[in-house]
């Protein structure tokens, strides 16, 4: 608990953060740290689209790798990291900026010993304000890109929901690759008090044609979902929508999952190439379903659902065909054994770090050659309601 003066001070700071215009939020936050905490060199670092570097919002500073750096450790481990800054006892403090599991970056500040008792709460408030401010300015999006996004990638990232989420029942994270040039692969999710709906999609083709195709399919799926339709009806509406536009010449492979949060029962409609791998205890295996037509093939497909049950402690990893059918330069399929090895290396990591690890492994597997297809990886750790008591 804060003492009363510290609590009043923090309330004044929080009010100033919320009052800041979106494009001025970072400057206001840095000024507040200097004024109320005697902090110097305060700065927000935003995670880049590939989730490999932390990009400073203050001009003139170099990008910081996530791996093997103190700010990167704060980001990856999601905890405050303190470094000795000078012989006078000053210190560098790095605090993760996270909103409901979505990792935005890190707040780094040089402080005298002690520091204010409200600093971690300040980071939490700043992260929430940044999440909202991002809708009213291009500033954060511009800073995050270490190179120019292709138009197709711009379309896909704007279509994407939050790339991570933490709830009592599940922890979810996903990533697109190549982050700056993805075209047809995407994922979408929505949670309520009773269920989680997740789709992983792969639009046919490449470039903006594939991005526009995926955009159309996901918009149709969302329209049906928000109207109260189940996943089979969602697939049927998207099938009709894509067929009406492309008359069967183009299609979207999609895997649709509907999780019942109270029980762990998962309904599945398999309309294409994405695959599920399940890690349960020390075992890793695929979860297979009856293959149905991709969305847009015929326009009148009657989709059905199948079921399995997620148990507390399960990790489910969903990958598009750009992952499980990828070939090394020597022609070895990534999905046969390398993918399993990569997944086993992630077992002690949280989903956002697990996804980063698999992406790094996937890129390294190509031995500095470009993957032939884009890819999406989604990781879900299932906790279950009330620790899995049903």
mmCIF file of C-alpha atoms in Angstrom:
data_model
loop_
_atom_site.group_PDB
_atom_site.id
_atom_site.type_symbol
_atom_site.label_atom_id
_atom_site.label_comp_id
_atom_site.label_asym_id
_atom_site.label_seq_id
_atom_site.Cartn_x
_atom_site.Cartn_y
_atom_site.Cartn_z
ATOM 1 C CA UNK A 1 0.000 0.000 0.000
ATOM 2 C CA UNK A 2 1.199 3.539 -0.709
ATOM 3 C CA UNK A 3 1.212 6.205 1.980
ATOM 4 C CA UNK A 4 -1.314 8.997 1.412
ATOM 5 C CA UNK A 5 1.096 11.554 -0.174
ATOM 6 C CA UNK A 6 2.442 8.924 -2.568
ATOM 7 C CA UNK A 7 -1.097 7.854 -3.455
ATOM 8 C CA UNK A 8 -2.131 11.431 -4.230
ATOM 9 C CA UNK A 9 1.023 11.873 -6.293
ATOM 10 C CA UNK A 10 0.284 8.755 -8.288
ATOM 11 C CA UNK A 11 -3.314 9.789 -8.919
ATOM 12 C CA UNK A 12 -2.107 13.124 -10.297
ATOM 13 C CA UNK A 13 0.366 11.329 -12.568
ATOM 14 C CA UNK A 14 -2.230 8.852 -13.813
ATOM 15 C CA UNK A 15 -4.655 11.695 -14.554
ATOM 16 C CA UNK A 16 -1.976 13.454 -16.601
ATOM 17 C CA UNK A 17 -1.289 10.281 -18.578
ATOM 18 C CA UNK A 18 -4.955 9.782 -19.436
ATOM 19 C CA UNK A 19 -5.322 13.441 -20.419
ATOM 20 C CA UNK A 20 -2.407 13.377 -22.868
ATOM 21 C CA UNK A 21 -3.222 13.535 -26.612
ATOM 22 C CA UNK A 22 -2.340 10.217 -28.310
ATOM 23 C CA UNK A 23 0.633 11.596 -30.243
ATOM 24 C CA UNK A 24 2.036 13.332 -27.136
ATOM 25 C CA UNK A 25 1.584 10.448 -24.687
ATOM 26 C CA UNK A 26 5.198 9.237 -24.687
ATOM 27 C CA UNK A 27 6.621 12.742 -24.208
ATOM 28 C CA UNK A 28 4.172 13.404 -21.377
ATOM 29 C CA UNK A 29 5.103 10.109 -19.683
ATOM 30 C CA UNK A 30 8.825 10.862 -19.928
ATOM 31 C CA UNK A 31 8.260 14.311 -18.435
ATOM 32 C CA UNK A 32 6.265 12.886 -15.543
ATOM 33 C CA UNK A 33 9.033 10.410 -14.719
ATOM 34 C CA UNK A 34 11.543 13.242 -14.620
ATOM 35 C CA UNK A 35 9.346 15.535 -12.547
ATOM 36 C CA UNK A 36 7.998 13.093 -9.960
ATOM 37 C CA UNK A 37 10.663 10.382 -9.799
ATOM 38 C CA UNK A 38 13.848 12.330 -10.489
ATOM 39 C CA UNK A 39 14.305 9.962 -13.405
ATOM 40 C CA UNK A 40 16.560 10.782 -16.317
ATOM 41 C CA UNK A 41 16.952 9.190 -19.730
ATOM 42 C CA UNK A 42 13.392 7.876 -19.415
ATOM 43 C CA UNK A 43 12.201 6.228 -22.577
ATOM 44 C CA UNK A 44 9.650 3.824 -23.962
ATOM 45 C CA UNK A 45 10.874 1.065 -26.262
ATOM 46 C CA UNK A 46 8.257 -0.540 -28.518
ATOM 47 C CA UNK A 47 8.494 -4.104 -29.775
ATOM 48 C CA UNK A 48 8.964 -4.305 -33.536
ATOM 49 C CA UNK A 49 6.644 -6.286 -35.781
ATOM 50 C CA UNK A 50 8.953 -9.312 -35.826
ATOM 51 C CA UNK A 51 9.260 -9.209 -32.029
ATOM 52 C CA UNK A 52 13.031 -9.345 -32.258
ATOM 53 C CA UNK A 53 13.989 -5.755 -31.328
ATOM 54 C CA UNK A 54 12.842 -3.073 -28.915
ATOM 55 C CA UNK A 55 12.682 0.214 -30.823
ATOM 56 C CA UNK A 56 13.257 3.461 -28.869
ATOM 57 C CA UNK A 57 10.644 6.187 -29.136
ATOM 58 C CA UNK A 58 13.356 8.800 -28.444
ATOM 59 C CA UNK A 59 15.213 9.687 -31.683
ATOM 60 C CA UNK A 60 18.926 9.010 -31.869
ATOM 61 C CA UNK A 61 18.959 5.809 -29.824
ATOM 62 C CA UNK A 62 19.780 2.412 -31.294
ATOM 63 C CA UNK A 63 17.344 -0.470 -31.421
ATOM 64 C CA UNK A 64 17.825 -2.992 -28.607
ATOM 65 C CA UNK A 65 17.754 -6.754 -29.312
ATOM 66 C CA UNK A 66 15.279 -8.700 -27.199
ATOM 67 C CA UNK A 67 17.796 -11.508 -26.778
ATOM 68 C CA UNK A 68 20.662 -11.065 -24.315
ATOM 69 C CA UNK A 69 19.894 -7.524 -23.136
ATOM 70 C CA UNK A 70 18.435 -6.215 -19.869
ATOM 71 C CA UNK A 71 15.448 -4.463 -21.530
ATOM 72 C CA UNK A 72 14.887 -7.617 -23.587
ATOM 73 C CA UNK A 73 14.928 -9.694 -20.414
ATOM 74 C CA UNK A 74 12.247 -7.466 -18.893
ATOM 75 C CA UNK A 75 10.179 -7.910 -22.060
ATOM 76 C CA UNK A 76 10.679 -11.683 -22.380
ATOM 77 C CA UNK A 77 10.338 -12.572 -18.693
ATOM 78 C CA UNK A 78 7.628 -9.966 -18.029
ATOM 79 C CA UNK A 79 9.234 -8.704 -14.852
ATOM 80 C CA UNK A 80 11.091 -5.607 -13.703
ATOM 81 C CA UNK A 81 14.839 -5.804 -14.337
ATOM 82 C CA UNK A 82 17.275 -3.520 -12.488
ATOM 83 C CA UNK A 83 20.806 -2.723 -13.631
ATOM 84 C CA UNK A 84 23.532 -0.875 -11.744
ATOM 85 C CA UNK A 85 23.945 2.391 -13.649
ATOM 86 C CA UNK A 86 26.847 4.191 -11.918
ATOM 87 C CA UNK A 87 29.099 4.207 -8.856
ATOM 88 C CA UNK A 88 26.852 6.685 -7.044
ATOM 89 C CA UNK A 89 24.213 4.014 -6.604
ATOM 90 C CA UNK A 90 22.026 5.008 -9.503
ATOM 91 C CA UNK A 91 20.264 2.262 -11.380
ATOM 92 C CA UNK A 92 18.622 1.520 -14.702
ATOM 93 C CA UNK A 93 15.126 0.122 -14.283
ATOM 94 C CA UNK A 94 13.351 -1.707 -17.106
ATOM 95 C CA UNK A 95 9.611 -2.361 -16.709
ATOM 96 C CA UNK A 96 7.453 -4.375 -19.128
ATOM 97 C CA UNK A 97 4.526 -2.571 -20.742
ATOM 98 C CA UNK A 98 1.746 -5.120 -21.058
ATOM 99 C CA UNK A 99 -2.050 -5.066 -21.347
ATOM 100 C CA UNK A 100 -3.942 -8.301 -20.609
ATOM 101 C CA UNK A 101 -1.104 -10.387 -21.995
ATOM 102 C CA UNK A 102 -0.368 -8.187 -25.023
ATOM 103 C CA UNK A 103 3.280 -7.119 -24.811
ATOM 104 C CA UNK A 104 3.778 -3.588 -26.102
ATOM 105 C CA UNK A 105 7.364 -2.931 -25.052
ATOM 106 C CA UNK A 106 9.441 -1.721 -22.122
ATOM 107 C CA UNK A 107 9.777 1.452 -20.057
ATOM 108 C CA UNK A 108 13.429 2.142 -19.219
ATOM 109 C CA UNK A 109 14.515 4.883 -16.803
ATOM 110 C CA UNK A 110 17.651 5.862 -14.888
ATOM 111 C CA UNK A 111 16.788 6.442 -11.221
ATOM 112 C CA UNK A 112 18.526 7.241 -7.961
ATOM 113 C CA UNK A 113 18.388 4.513 -5.308
ATOM 114 C CA UNK A 114 14.929 3.731 -4.060
ATOM 115 C CA UNK A 115 12.726 5.309 -6.660
ATOM 116 C CA UNK A 116 8.989 5.928 -6.259
ATOM 117 C CA UNK A 117 6.734 3.152 -4.891
ATOM 118 C CA UNK A 118 4.297 3.646 -7.753
ATOM 119 C CA UNK A 119 6.643 2.994 -10.677
ATOM 120 C CA UNK A 120 5.257 -0.438 -11.642
ATOM 121 C CA UNK A 121 1.695 0.877 -11.357
ATOM 122 C CA UNK A 122 2.725 3.785 -13.566
ATOM 123 C CA UNK A 123 3.982 1.319 -16.205
ATOM 124 C CA UNK A 124 0.635 -0.509 -16.070
ATOM 125 C CA UNK A 125 -1.331 2.723 -16.538
ATOM 126 C CA UNK A 126 0.975 3.867 -19.332
ATOM 127 C CA UNK A 127 0.559 0.555 -21.150
ATOM 128 C CA UNK A 128 -3.229 0.806 -21.049
ATOM 129 C CA UNK A 129 -3.089 4.419 -22.233
ATOM 130 C CA UNK A 130 -0.747 3.436 -25.085
ATOM 131 C CA UNK A 131 -3.128 0.672 -26.154
ATOM 132 C CA UNK A 132 -5.964 3.170 -26.452
ATOM 133 C CA UNK A 133 -3.805 5.928 -27.946
ATOM 134 C CA UNK A 134 -2.664 3.588 -30.706
ATOM 135 C CA UNK A 135 -6.138 3.914 -32.252
ATOM 136 C CA UNK A 136 -5.742 7.673 -32.589
ATOM 137 C CA UNK A 137 -2.255 8.063 -34.048
ATOM 138 C CA UNK A 138 0.131 6.386 -36.475
ATOM 139 C CA UNK A 139 3.090 7.232 -34.230
ATOM 140 C CA UNK A 140 3.451 3.849 -32.545
ATOM 141 C CA UNK A 141 3.002 1.934 -35.787
ATOM 142 C CA UNK A 142 5.666 4.051 -37.500
ATOM 143 C CA UNK A 143 8.146 3.548 -34.674
ATOM 144 C CA UNK A 144 7.636 -0.223 -34.509
ATOM 145 C CA UNK A 145 8.583 -0.895 -38.123
ATOM 146 C CA UNK A 146 12.306 -1.399 -38.576
ATOM 147 C CA UNK A 147 11.754 -1.601 -42.310
ATOM 148 C CA UNK A 148 8.826 -0.758 -44.543
ATOM 149 C CA UNK A 149 5.816 -3.073 -44.457
ATOM 150 C CA UNK A 150 4.504 -4.286 -47.788
ATOM 151 C CA UNK A 151 0.950 -3.221 -48.578
ATOM 152 C CA UNK A 152 -0.220 -6.808 -48.058
ATOM 153 C CA UNK A 153 1.437 -6.908 -44.635
ATOM 154 C CA UNK A 154 -0.169 -3.575 -43.714
ATOM 155 C CA UNK A 155 -3.550 -5.070 -44.557
ATOM 156 C CA UNK A 156 -2.894 -8.204 -42.511
ATOM 157 C CA UNK A 157 -1.603 -6.442 -39.394
ATOM 158 C CA UNK A 158 -4.545 -4.028 -39.430
ATOM 159 C CA UNK A 159 -6.881 -7.021 -39.659
ATOM 160 C CA UNK A 160 -5.230 -8.817 -36.736
ATOM 161 C CA UNK A 161 -6.758 -8.695 -33.222
ATOM 162 C CA UNK A 162 -4.480 -8.319 -30.192
ATOM 163 C CA UNK A 163 -1.598 -10.767 -30.782
ATOM 164 C CA UNK A 164 -1.799 -12.098 -27.210
ATOM 165 C CA UNK A 165 -4.305 -12.470 -24.386
ATOM 166 C CA UNK A 166 -4.260 -13.765 -20.810
ATOM 167 C CA UNK A 167 -7.396 -14.922 -19.002
ATOM 168 C CA UNK A 168 -8.089 -17.276 -16.112
ATOM 169 C CA UNK A 169 -8.857 -20.122 -18.527
ATOM 170 C CA UNK A 170 -6.273 -19.678 -21.287
ATOM 171 C CA UNK A 171 -3.152 -17.845 -22.420
ATOM 172 C CA UNK A 172 -2.912 -17.155 -26.155
ATOM 173 C CA UNK A 173 -0.322 -15.674 -28.491
ATOM 174 C CA UNK A 174 0.228 -15.622 -32.234
ATOM 175 C CA UNK A 175 2.672 -14.267 -34.785
ATOM 176 C CA UNK A 176 2.882 -13.756 -38.551
ATOM 177 C CA UNK A 177 6.006 -14.434 -40.608
ATOM 178 C CA UNK A 178 7.535 -12.828 -42.590
ATOM 179 C CA UNK A 179 6.338 -10.052 -40.300
ATOM 180 C CA UNK A 180 7.096 -7.238 -42.744
ATOM 181 C CA UNK A 181 5.915 -9.033 -45.883
ATOM 182 C CA UNK A 182 3.181 -11.497 -44.861
ATOM 183 C CA UNK A 183 0.361 -11.871 -47.401
ATOM 184 C CA UNK A 184 -2.404 -14.481 -46.954
ATOM 185 C CA UNK A 185 -1.926 -15.990 -43.474
ATOM 186 C CA UNK A 186 -3.746 -14.596 -40.466
ATOM 187 C CA UNK A 187 -5.534 -15.516 -37.249
ATOM 188 C CA UNK A 188 -8.532 -14.108 -35.417
ATOM 189 C CA UNK A 189 -10.008 -14.659 -31.981
ATOM 190 C CA UNK A 190 -12.745 -13.388 -29.702
ATOM 191 C CA UNK A 191 -13.510 -14.276 -26.084
ATOM 192 C CA UNK A 192 -16.630 -13.922 -23.971
ATOM 193 C CA UNK A 193 -17.518 -15.050 -20.461
ATOM 194 C CA UNK A 194 -18.335 -18.514 -21.748
ATOM 195 C CA UNK A 195 -16.224 -19.245 -24.826
ATOM 196 C CA UNK A 196 -13.203 -18.537 -26.963
ATOM 197 C CA UNK A 197 -13.518 -18.624 -30.747
ATOM 198 C CA UNK A 198 -10.299 -18.899 -32.730
ATOM 199 C CA UNK A 199 -9.706 -19.104 -36.482
ATOM 200 C CA UNK A 200 -6.449 -19.588 -38.356
ATOM 201 C CA UNK A 201 -6.652 -18.799 -42.065
ATOM 202 C CA UNK A 202 -4.504 -19.037 -45.185
ATOM 203 C CA UNK A 203 -5.724 -17.137 -48.225
ATOM 204 C CA UNK A 204 -4.765 -18.575 -51.607
ATOM 205 C CA UNK A 205 -2.100 -16.799 -53.640
ATOM 206 C CA UNK A 206 0.368 -14.084 -52.707
ATOM 207 C CA UNK A 207 0.669 -10.325 -52.337
ATOM 208 C CA UNK A 208 -2.309 -8.023 -52.007
ATOM 209 C CA UNK A 209 -4.610 -10.504 -53.789
ATOM 210 C CA UNK A 210 -4.081 -13.019 -50.979
ATOM 211 C CA UNK A 211 -4.376 -10.319 -48.306
ATOM 212 C CA UNK A 212 -7.661 -9.034 -49.757
ATOM 213 C CA UNK A 213 -9.005 -12.588 -50.018
ATOM 214 C CA UNK A 214 -8.192 -13.319 -46.377
ATOM 215 C CA UNK A 215 -9.661 -9.964 -45.349
ATOM 216 C CA UNK A 216 -12.942 -10.838 -47.077
ATOM 217 C CA UNK A 217 -13.116 -14.278 -45.453
ATOM 218 C CA UNK A 218 -12.315 -13.059 -41.929
ATOM 219 C CA UNK A 219 -14.820 -10.214 -42.256
ATOM 220 C CA UNK A 220 -17.503 -12.752 -43.219
ATOM 221 C CA UNK A 221 -16.523 -15.026 -40.306
ATOM 222 C CA UNK A 222 -16.691 -12.097 -37.887
ATOM 223 C CA UNK A 223 -20.045 -10.987 -39.258
ATOM 224 C CA UNK A 224 -21.519 -14.434 -38.658
ATOM 225 C CA UNK A 225 -19.857 -14.809 -35.242
ATOM 226 C CA UNK A 226 -21.092 -11.411 -34.050
ATOM 227 C CA UNK A 227 -24.592 -12.362 -35.188
ATOM 228 C CA UNK A 228 -24.500 -15.364 -32.837
ATOM 229 C CA UNK A 229 -23.730 -18.106 -35.378
ATOM 230 C CA UNK A 230 -21.750 -21.193 -34.426
ATOM 231 C CA UNK A 231 -18.515 -22.068 -36.202
ATOM 232 C CA UNK A 232 -20.177 -24.316 -38.820
ATOM 233 C CA UNK A 233 -22.529 -21.472 -39.769
ATOM 234 C CA UNK A 234 -19.612 -19.040 -39.749
ATOM 235 C CA UNK A 235 -17.768 -21.255 -42.216
ATOM 236 C CA UNK A 236 -20.878 -21.565 -44.410
ATOM 237 C CA UNK A 237 -21.380 -17.792 -44.624
ATOM 238 C CA UNK A 238 -17.706 -17.203 -45.408
ATOM 239 C CA UNK A 239 -17.836 -19.963 -48.027
ATOM 240 C CA UNK A 240 -20.805 -18.282 -49.709
ATOM 241 C CA UNK A 241 -19.181 -14.847 -49.516
ATOM 242 C CA UNK A 242 -15.854 -15.883 -51.025
ATOM 243 C CA UNK A 243 -17.578 -17.978 -53.729
ATOM 244 C CA UNK A 244 -19.860 -15.079 -54.669
ATOM 245 C CA UNK A 245 -16.794 -12.917 -55.262
ATOM 246 C CA UNK A 246 -14.434 -15.432 -56.917
ATOM 247 C CA UNK A 247 -16.762 -18.183 -58.266
ATOM 248 C CA UNK A 248 -14.553 -21.006 -56.952
ATOM 249 C CA UNK A 249 -11.324 -19.748 -58.512
ATOM 250 C CA UNK A 250 -9.896 -18.681 -55.159
ATOM 251 C CA UNK A 251 -10.340 -20.131 -51.691
ATOM 252 C CA UNK A 252 -9.257 -19.713 -48.063
ATOM 253 C CA UNK A 253 -8.046 -22.608 -45.924
ATOM 254 C CA UNK A 254 -9.395 -22.094 -42.416
ATOM 255 C CA UNK A 255 -9.430 -23.984 -39.141
ATOM 256 C CA UNK A 256 -12.193 -22.843 -36.780
ATOM 257 C CA UNK A 257 -12.188 -23.688 -33.062
ATOM 258 C CA UNK A 258 -14.783 -22.928 -30.402
ATOM 259 C CA UNK A 259 -13.629 -23.489 -26.789
ATOM 260 C CA UNK A 260 -16.180 -23.900 -24.000
ATOM 261 C CA UNK A 261 -14.404 -22.224 -21.098
ATOM 262 C CA UNK A 262 -16.277 -24.047 -18.325
ATOM 263 C CA UNK A 263 -15.510 -27.565 -19.571
ATOM 264 C CA UNK A 264 -12.618 -27.445 -22.031
ATOM 265 C CA UNK A 265 -14.763 -28.951 -24.775
ATOM 266 C CA UNK A 266 -13.557 -27.758 -28.171
ATOM 267 C CA UNK A 267 -15.709 -27.823 -31.287
ATOM 268 C CA UNK A 268 -13.752 -27.793 -34.531
ATOM 269 C CA UNK A 269 -14.530 -27.187 -38.196
ATOM 270 C CA UNK A 270 -11.571 -28.131 -40.396
ATOM 271 C CA UNK A 271 -11.894 -26.250 -43.687
ATOM 272 C CA UNK A 272 -8.352 -26.410 -44.954
ATOM 273 C CA UNK A 273 -4.676 -26.745 -44.239
ATOM 274 C CA UNK A 274 -3.876 -25.316 -40.759
ATOM 275 C CA UNK A 275 -2.888 -28.053 -38.290
ATOM 276 C CA UNK A 276 -3.100 -28.499 -34.504
ATOM 277 C CA UNK A 277 -0.350 -30.042 -32.419
ATOM 278 C CA UNK A 278 -1.084 -30.868 -28.782
ATOM 279 C CA UNK A 279 1.520 -30.993 -26.034
ATOM 280 C CA UNK A 280 0.199 -32.977 -23.081
ATOM 281 C CA UNK A 281 2.709 -33.955 -20.426
ATOM 282 C CA UNK A 282 5.795 -35.240 -22.223
ATOM 283 C CA UNK A 283 3.904 -36.214 -25.380
ATOM 284 C CA UNK A 284 3.466 -34.114 -28.522
ATOM 285 C CA UNK A 285 1.044 -35.286 -31.177
ATOM 286 C CA UNK A 286 -1.262 -34.020 -33.865
ATOM 287 C CA UNK A 287 -5.000 -33.614 -33.399
ATOM 288 C CA UNK A 288 -6.628 -34.647 -36.667
ATOM 289 C CA UNK A 289 -10.077 -33.998 -38.076
ATOM 290 C CA UNK A 290 -12.134 -34.864 -41.119
ATOM 291 C CA UNK A 291 -11.030 -32.552 -43.923
ATOM 292 C CA UNK A 292 -13.763 -30.366 -45.395
ATOM 293 C CA UNK A 293 -13.743 -27.985 -48.342
ATOM 294 C CA UNK A 294 -11.842 -24.699 -48.025
ATOM 295 C CA UNK A 295 -13.959 -21.570 -47.870
ATOM 296 C CA UNK A 296 -15.092 -20.397 -51.309
ATOM 297 C CA UNK A 297 -14.682 -23.638 -53.261
ATOM 298 C CA UNK A 298 -18.365 -24.259 -54.025
ATOM 299 C CA UNK A 299 -20.439 -21.756 -52.056
ATOM 300 C CA UNK A 300 -22.925 -24.335 -50.778
ATOM 301 C CA UNK A 301 -20.771 -26.614 -48.618
ATOM 302 C CA UNK A 302 -22.489 -27.903 -45.483
ATOM 303 C CA UNK A 303 -19.869 -27.732 -42.766
ATOM 304 C CA UNK A 304 -19.935 -29.949 -39.686
ATOM 305 C CA UNK A 305 -18.162 -29.812 -36.340
ATOM 306 C CA UNK A 306 -16.078 -32.371 -34.506
ATOM 307 C CA UNK A 307 -14.991 -32.296 -30.876
ATOM 308 C CA UNK A 308 -12.101 -32.934 -28.536
ATOM 309 C CA UNK A 309 -11.404 -31.884 -24.953
ATOM 310 C CA UNK A 310 -8.599 -29.634 -23.774
ATOM 311 C CA UNK A 311 -7.280 -30.618 -20.356
ATOM 312 C CA UNK A 312 -5.619 -28.259 -17.860
ATOM 313 C CA UNK A 313 -1.928 -28.103 -18.701
ATOM 314 C CA UNK A 314 -2.429 -28.759 -22.418
ATOM 315 C CA UNK A 315 -0.589 -26.620 -24.926
ATOM 316 C CA UNK A 316 -2.159 -26.375 -28.376
ATOM 317 C CA UNK A 317 -0.093 -25.005 -31.251
ATOM 318 C CA UNK A 318 -1.828 -24.194 -34.541
ATOM 319 C CA UNK A 319 0.315 -23.665 -37.626
ATOM 320 C CA UNK A 320 -0.508 -22.866 -41.229
ATOM 321 C CA UNK A 321 0.801 -24.888 -44.164
ATOM 322 C CA UNK A 322 3.572 -22.321 -44.559
ATOM 323 C CA UNK A 323 5.016 -23.906 -41.411
ATOM 324 C CA UNK A 324 4.174 -27.597 -41.539
ATOM 325 C CA UNK A 325 4.933 -28.045 -45.265
ATOM 326 C CA UNK A 326 8.010 -25.771 -45.374
ATOM 327 C CA UNK A 327 11.185 -27.310 -46.813
ATOM 328 C CA UNK A 328 14.794 -26.739 -45.845
ATOM 329 C CA UNK A 329 17.300 -25.944 -48.619
ATOM 330 C CA UNK A 330 18.047 -29.681 -48.631
ATOM 331 C CA UNK A 331 14.358 -30.497 -49.172
ATOM 332 C CA UNK A 332 13.601 -31.751 -45.648
ATOM 333 C CA UNK A 333 10.010 -30.990 -44.510
ATOM 334 C CA UNK A 334 9.939 -28.791 -41.423
ATOM 335 C CA UNK A 335 6.774 -30.386 -40.102
ATOM 336 C CA UNK A 336 8.130 -33.940 -39.877
ATOM 337 C CA UNK A 337 10.542 -33.572 -36.938
ATOM 338 C CA UNK A 338 12.062 -30.082 -36.745
ATOM 339 C CA UNK A 339 8.772 -28.502 -35.714
ATOM 340 C CA UNK A 340 8.348 -31.029 -32.887
ATOM 341 C CA UNK A 341 11.886 -30.305 -31.688
ATOM 342 C CA UNK A 342 11.186 -26.575 -31.701
ATOM 343 C CA UNK A 343 7.978 -27.052 -29.723
ATOM 344 C CA UNK A 344 9.674 -29.169 -27.083
ATOM 345 C CA UNK A 345 12.198 -26.385 -26.528
ATOM 346 C CA UNK A 346 9.322 -24.037 -25.621
ATOM 347 C CA UNK A 347 7.608 -26.118 -22.936
ATOM 348 C CA UNK A 348 8.677 -23.874 -20.028
ATOM 349 C CA UNK A 349 7.996 -20.633 -21.908
ATOM 350 C CA UNK A 350 4.847 -18.542 -21.875
ATOM 351 C CA UNK A 351 2.956 -18.499 -25.219
ATOM 352 C CA UNK A 352 4.397 -15.182 -26.492
ATOM 353 C CA UNK A 353 7.951 -16.410 -25.879
ATOM 354 C CA UNK A 354 7.100 -19.867 -27.235
ATOM 355 C CA UNK A 355 5.880 -18.310 -30.483
ATOM 356 C CA UNK A 356 9.020 -16.183 -30.738
ATOM 357 C CA UNK A 357 11.167 -19.270 -30.216
ATOM 358 C CA UNK A 358 9.383 -21.271 -32.912
ATOM 359 C CA UNK A 359 9.618 -18.342 -35.356
ATOM 360 C CA UNK A 360 13.377 -18.068 -34.764
ATOM 361 C CA UNK A 361 13.782 -21.824 -35.246
ATOM 362 C CA UNK A 362 11.604 -21.745 -38.370
ATOM 363 C CA UNK A 363 13.622 -18.914 -39.924
ATOM 364 C CA UNK A 364 16.941 -20.610 -39.050
ATOM 365 C CA UNK A 365 15.717 -23.847 -40.649
ATOM 366 C CA UNK A 366 15.757 -22.112 -44.026
ATOM 367 C CA UNK A 367 19.490 -21.380 -43.680
ATOM 368 C CA UNK A 368 19.307 -17.740 -44.817
ATOM 369 C CA UNK A 369 17.034 -18.553 -47.762
ATOM 370 C CA UNK A 370 13.579 -17.028 -48.018
ATOM 371 C CA UNK A 371 10.630 -19.277 -47.059
ATOM 372 C CA UNK A 372 8.479 -20.165 -50.043
ATOM 373 C CA UNK A 373 5.239 -19.332 -48.204
ATOM 374 C CA UNK A 374 4.125 -17.067 -45.405
ATOM 375 C CA UNK A 375 3.281 -18.555 -42.035
ATOM 376 C CA UNK A 376 1.201 -18.128 -38.906
ATOM 377 C CA UNK A 377 1.802 -19.729 -35.511
ATOM 378 C CA UNK A 378 -0.691 -19.572 -32.635
ATOM 379 C CA UNK A 379 -0.035 -21.023 -29.182
ATOM 380 C CA UNK A 380 -2.716 -21.628 -26.523
ATOM 381 C CA UNK A 381 -2.008 -22.793 -22.987
ATOM 382 C CA UNK A 382 -5.194 -24.189 -21.501
ATOM 383 C CA UNK A 383 -5.660 -23.640 -17.763
ATOM 384 C CA UNK A 384 -9.331 -24.387 -17.475
ATOM 385 C CA UNK A 385 -11.870 -22.740 -15.268
ATOM 386 C CA UNK A 386 -11.181 -23.098 -11.532
ATOM 387 C CA UNK A 387 -7.971 -24.959 -12.240
ATOM 388 C CA UNK A 388 -9.782 -27.481 -14.383
ATOM 389 C CA UNK A 389 -12.411 -28.513 -11.822
ATOM 390 C CA UNK A 390 -15.538 -29.438 -13.709
#
